[in-house]
């Protein structure tokens, strides 16, 4: 049952807040871009496989969010004074067992979708699915969360860049393409940028709680430099791909949205002031992903 507090928001609002729907572009963009790369390659996709892949990606993202909420909350790492989004367990508004159950339900949906795709394509994808679930749970959970040892950015690049983009292309014709692999780089780097600015905001709290994120390890100035470098490298990769696939260059327009978050980060914004930079980074991810998808579809037309 919900732990009642005077003036608490409704339970429906709490569950939507805990799902952190603003993070969903990190799941949707690689699926869209990976699928569009298939369109650019031979012009055909299997619509039901696209739909199942999209549900799988969103379910994993929501599962990760609930799992992180649960793991941090039961360890006492996220209290009411945090500067980031509302946490269900840490705030004491939802019982830990219910948040854990929500995470497992989301992961269960992902498993169901993964099984459907694996039996429709190749059973080796089951191994990929197991790796994704392990990565999702052990980011902040388990006996030694890798997210708090400085490896979160690597995992995000691998799972939300390489695996999600290439996997979304593979399920249609069961083959790997150089285009999908190349596109997974900017997609992954933009997902990493979201994590970097999030961890930049949380450096003081993470240091106090013993969370050794990459931002804590390399410090505030270098984290800000890393944030900008991720945009620069991602844009350069898109430009290089655009040399041979000119329609992909359309994605470069989306990087104009990076001006605002970069100014905030280089301008020394801290704490809650970085929430705008986080939102701006999400807009960059959506803009670049949408324009890449449109360009690839036009290439296939």
Coordinates of C-alpha atoms in Angstrom, one line a residue:
X1 CA 0.0 0.0 0.0
X2 CA 1.0 3.6 -0.5
X3 CA 2.6 5.3 2.5
X4 CA 0.3 8.3 3.0
X5 CA 1.7 11.7 3.7
X6 CA -0.1 15.0 4.1
X7 CA -0.3 16.8 0.7
X8 CA 1.1 13.8 -1.2
X9 CA 0.4 13.6 -4.9
X10 CA -1.9 11.0 -6.3
X11 CA -0.7 7.4 -6.7
X12 CA -1.2 7.6 -10.5
X13 CA 1.0 10.6 -10.6
X14 CA 3.6 8.9 -8.4
X15 CA 3.9 5.8 -10.7
X16 CA 4.2 8.0 -13.8
X17 CA 6.9 10.1 -12.1
X18 CA 8.7 6.9 -11.0
X19 CA 8.6 5.6 -14.6
X20 CA 10.5 8.8 -15.6
X21 CA 8.8 9.0 -19.0
X22 CA 11.2 11.8 -20.0
X23 CA 13.9 9.1 -20.3
X24 CA 12.0 7.1 -22.9
X25 CA 13.6 8.8 -25.9
X26 CA 16.8 6.9 -25.0
X27 CA 14.8 3.7 -25.7
X28 CA 12.8 4.9 -28.7
X29 CA 15.5 6.6 -30.7
X30 CA 17.8 3.6 -31.3
X31 CA 14.8 1.5 -32.3
X32 CA 13.6 4.2 -34.8
X33 CA 17.1 4.8 -36.2
X34 CA 18.0 1.1 -36.4
X35 CA 14.7 0.3 -38.1
X36 CA 15.1 3.2 -40.5
X37 CA 18.6 1.9 -41.5
X38 CA 16.8 -1.2 -42.8
X39 CA 14.6 1.0 -44.9
X40 CA 17.6 2.8 -46.3
X41 CA 19.3 -0.6 -47.0
X42 CA 16.5 -2.3 -48.9
X43 CA 13.3 -0.4 -48.3
X44 CA 11.4 -3.1 -46.4
X45 CA 10.8 -3.9 -42.7
X46 CA 8.6 -6.3 -40.8
X47 CA 6.1 -4.0 -39.1
X48 CA 5.1 -6.4 -36.3
X49 CA 8.8 -7.0 -35.4
X50 CA 9.3 -3.2 -35.2
X51 CA 6.3 -2.9 -32.9
X52 CA 7.5 -5.7 -30.6
X53 CA 11.0 -4.3 -30.5
X54 CA 9.7 -0.9 -29.6
X55 CA 7.6 -2.3 -26.7
X56 CA 10.7 -4.3 -25.5
X57 CA 12.9 -1.2 -25.5
X58 CA 10.4 0.9 -23.6
X59 CA 9.7 -1.9 -21.1
X60 CA 13.4 -2.3 -20.3
X61 CA 13.8 1.5 -19.9
X62 CA 10.8 1.7 -17.5
X63 CA 12.1 -1.4 -15.7
X64 CA 15.5 0.2 -15.3
X65 CA 14.0 3.3 -13.8
X66 CA 11.9 1.4 -11.3
X67 CA 14.8 -0.9 -10.4
X68 CA 17.1 2.1 -9.8
X69 CA 14.5 3.7 -7.7
X70 CA 14.1 0.6 -5.6
X71 CA 17.9 -0.2 -5.3
X72 CA 18.9 3.3 -4.3
X73 CA 15.9 3.7 -2.0
X74 CA 16.5 0.5 0.0
X75 CA 20.1 1.5 0.5
X76 CA 19.0 4.9 1.8
X77 CA 20.8 6.8 -1.0
X78 CA 17.9 9.0 -2.2
X79 CA 16.2 11.1 0.3
X80 CA 13.6 13.9 0.0
X81 CA 16.3 16.5 -0.3
X82 CA 17.7 15.2 -3.6
X83 CA 17.9 17.6 -6.5
X84 CA 16.9 15.1 -9.1
X85 CA 13.4 13.7 -10.1
X86 CA 11.1 12.3 -7.4
X87 CA 12.1 8.9 -6.1
X88 CA 9.3 6.6 -5.0
X89 CA 11.2 4.6 -2.4
X90 CA 13.6 7.3 -1.2
X91 CA 10.8 9.8 -0.6
X92 CA 8.8 7.2 1.4
X93 CA 5.7 7.6 -0.8
X94 CA 5.6 4.0 -2.2
X95 CA 6.6 0.8 -0.4
X96 CA 9.9 -0.7 -1.7
X97 CA 8.2 -4.1 -2.4
X98 CA 5.7 -2.5 -4.8
X99 CA 8.4 -0.6 -6.7
X100 CA 10.5 -3.8 -7.0
X101 CA 7.4 -5.6 -8.3
X102 CA 6.8 -2.9 -10.9
X103 CA 10.3 -3.3 -12.1
X104 CA 9.9 -7.0 -12.4
X105 CA 6.6 -6.6 -14.3
X106 CA 8.3 -4.3 -16.8
X107 CA 11.2 -6.7 -17.2
X108 CA 8.7 -9.5 -17.6
X109 CA 7.1 -7.6 -20.6
X110 CA 10.5 -7.2 -22.1
X111 CA 11.3 -10.9 -21.6
X112 CA 8.1 -11.8 -23.4
X113 CA 8.9 -9.6 -26.3
X114 CA 12.4 -10.8 -26.5
X115 CA 11.3 -14.4 -26.6
X116 CA 8.9 -13.7 -29.5
X117 CA 11.7 -12.0 -31.5
X118 CA 14.3 -14.6 -30.6
X119 CA 12.1 -17.5 -31.8
X120 CA 11.1 -15.5 -34.9
X121 CA 14.8 -14.7 -35.8
X122 CA 17.7 -16.3 -34.0
X123 CA 17.9 -18.0 -30.6
X124 CA 21.3 -16.4 -30.0
X125 CA 19.4 -13.2 -29.2
X126 CA 18.4 -14.9 -26.0
X127 CA 22.0 -14.4 -24.8
X128 CA 21.8 -10.7 -25.7
X129 CA 18.5 -10.5 -23.8
X130 CA 20.1 -12.0 -20.7
X131 CA 23.0 -9.6 -20.9
X132 CA 20.5 -6.6 -21.2
X133 CA 18.6 -7.8 -18.1
X134 CA 21.7 -8.3 -16.1
X135 CA 22.9 -4.8 -17.1
X136 CA 19.6 -3.3 -16.2
X137 CA 19.4 -4.8 -12.7
X138 CA 23.0 -4.4 -11.7
X139 CA 23.4 -0.8 -12.8
X140 CA 22.4 0.3 -9.3
X141 CA 21.4 -3.1 -7.8
X142 CA 23.1 -6.3 -6.8
X143 CA 26.1 -6.6 -4.4
X144 CA 28.4 -4.4 -6.5
X145 CA 26.5 -1.9 -8.7
X146 CA 28.7 -1.1 -11.7
X147 CA 27.0 2.3 -12.2
X148 CA 28.6 3.4 -9.0
X149 CA 32.1 2.3 -10.0
X150 CA 32.3 4.5 -13.0
X151 CA 31.1 2.1 -15.7
X152 CA 27.6 3.5 -16.2
X153 CA 28.5 5.4 -19.3
X154 CA 30.1 2.4 -21.0
X155 CA 27.0 0.3 -20.3
X156 CA 24.7 3.0 -21.7
X157 CA 26.7 3.3 -24.9
X158 CA 26.7 -0.5 -25.3
X159 CA 23.1 -1.2 -24.5
X160 CA 21.4 2.0 -25.7
X161 CA 23.7 2.5 -28.6
X162 CA 25.2 -0.6 -30.1
X163 CA 22.9 -3.3 -29.0
X164 CA 19.6 -1.4 -29.3
X165 CA 20.3 0.2 -32.7
X166 CA 22.0 -2.9 -34.4
X167 CA 19.5 -5.2 -32.7
X168 CA 16.5 -3.2 -34.0
X169 CA 17.9 -3.6 -37.5
X170 CA 18.8 -7.2 -37.2
X171 CA 15.3 -8.4 -36.3
X172 CA 14.0 -7.6 -39.7
X173 CA 16.3 -9.5 -42.1
X174 CA 18.6 -11.3 -39.6
X175 CA 21.8 -9.7 -40.7
X176 CA 24.2 -7.0 -39.5
X177 CA 24.9 -4.0 -41.6
X178 CA 27.8 -1.5 -41.4
X179 CA 25.3 1.4 -41.6
X180 CA 23.4 0.2 -38.5
X181 CA 26.7 -0.2 -36.6
X182 CA 27.9 3.2 -37.7
X183 CA 24.6 4.9 -36.6
X184 CA 24.8 3.2 -33.2
X185 CA 27.7 5.4 -32.4
X186 CA 26.0 8.8 -32.4
X187 CA 22.9 7.3 -30.9
X188 CA 24.9 5.8 -28.1
X189 CA 26.9 8.9 -27.5
X190 CA 23.8 11.1 -27.1
X191 CA 22.4 8.6 -24.6
X192 CA 25.6 8.8 -22.7
X193 CA 25.4 12.6 -22.7
X194 CA 22.1 12.3 -20.8
X195 CA 23.7 10.2 -18.1
X196 CA 26.8 12.5 -17.9
X197 CA 24.8 15.7 -17.3
X198 CA 22.6 13.8 -14.9
X199 CA 25.6 12.7 -12.9
X200 CA 27.2 16.1 -13.2
X201 CA 24.1 17.5 -11.4
X202 CA 24.4 14.8 -8.7
X203 CA 28.1 15.0 -7.9
X204 CA 27.7 16.5 -4.4
X205 CA 25.1 14.0 -3.4
X206 CA 26.9 11.1 -5.0
X207 CA 30.1 12.0 -3.3
X208 CA 28.3 12.2 0.1
X209 CA 26.7 8.8 -0.5
X210 CA 29.8 7.0 -1.7
X211 CA 28.6 6.7 -5.3
X212 CA 31.7 6.6 -7.4
X213 CA 30.2 7.6 -10.8
X214 CA 32.4 8.6 -13.6
X215 CA 31.5 12.2 -12.9
X216 CA 32.7 11.8 -9.3
X217 CA 35.9 10.1 -10.4
X218 CA 37.0 12.6 -13.0
X219 CA 35.6 15.7 -11.2
X220 CA 33.3 18.6 -12.2
X221 CA 35.5 20.4 -14.8
X222 CA 36.4 17.3 -16.8
X223 CA 32.8 16.1 -16.7
X224 CA 31.7 19.3 -18.3
X225 CA 34.3 18.9 -21.0
X226 CA 33.2 15.3 -21.6
X227 CA 29.6 16.4 -22.0
X228 CA 30.6 18.8 -24.8
X229 CA 32.9 16.2 -26.4
X230 CA 30.1 13.7 -26.7
X231 CA 28.1 16.1 -28.8
X232 CA 31.1 17.0 -31.0
X233 CA 32.1 13.4 -31.7
X234 CA 28.5 12.4 -32.3
X235 CA 28.1 15.2 -34.9
X236 CA 31.4 14.3 -36.5
X237 CA 30.3 10.6 -36.9
X238 CA 27.0 11.7 -38.5
X239 CA 28.9 13.9 -40.9
X240 CA 31.2 11.1 -41.9
X241 CA 28.3 8.7 -42.5
X242 CA 26.6 11.5 -44.5
X243 CA 29.5 11.4 -47.0
X244 CA 28.3 8.1 -48.3
X245 CA 24.7 8.3 -47.3
X246 CA 23.9 12.0 -47.9
X247 CA 20.4 11.8 -46.4
X248 CA 21.9 11.0 -43.0
X249 CA 23.5 14.5 -42.9
X250 CA 20.0 15.7 -42.2
X251 CA 20.6 14.7 -38.6
X252 CA 23.3 17.4 -38.2
X253 CA 20.5 20.0 -38.0
X254 CA 19.3 18.4 -34.8
X255 CA 22.6 19.3 -33.1
X256 CA 21.7 23.0 -33.2
X257 CA 19.5 22.2 -30.2
X258 CA 22.7 21.4 -28.3
X259 CA 23.6 25.1 -28.0
X260 CA 21.4 25.6 -25.0
X261 CA 22.6 22.7 -22.8
X262 CA 26.2 23.3 -23.8
X263 CA 26.0 26.9 -22.7
X264 CA 24.5 25.9 -19.4
X265 CA 27.1 23.3 -18.7
X266 CA 30.1 25.4 -19.8
X267 CA 28.5 28.4 -18.0
X268 CA 28.9 26.6 -14.7
X269 CA 25.3 25.7 -13.9
X270 CA 24.9 23.5 -10.9
X271 CA 22.2 21.6 -9.0
X272 CA 18.7 22.3 -10.0
X273 CA 20.0 24.7 -12.7
X274 CA 21.2 21.7 -14.6
X275 CA 17.7 20.3 -14.9
X276 CA 17.3 22.6 -17.9
X277 CA 20.5 21.2 -19.4
X278 CA 19.2 17.6 -18.9
X279 CA 15.9 18.5 -20.6
X280 CA 17.8 20.2 -23.4
X281 CA 20.0 17.1 -23.9
X282 CA 16.8 15.1 -24.3
X283 CA 15.6 17.4 -27.0
X284 CA 18.9 17.0 -28.9
X285 CA 18.5 13.3 -28.7
X286 CA 14.9 13.5 -30.0
X287 CA 15.8 16.0 -32.7
X288 CA 18.8 14.1 -34.0
X289 CA 17.0 10.8 -33.8
X290 CA 14.0 12.0 -35.7
X291 CA 16.0 13.7 -38.4
X292 CA 18.2 10.6 -38.8
X293 CA 15.1 8.5 -39.1
X294 CA 13.5 10.8 -41.7
X295 CA 16.8 10.9 -43.7
X296 CA 17.1 7.2 -43.7
X297 CA 13.5 6.7 -44.8
X298 CA 14.0 9.2 -47.6
X299 CA 17.2 7.3 -48.7
X300 CA 15.1 4.1 -48.9
X301 CA 12.4 5.8 -50.9

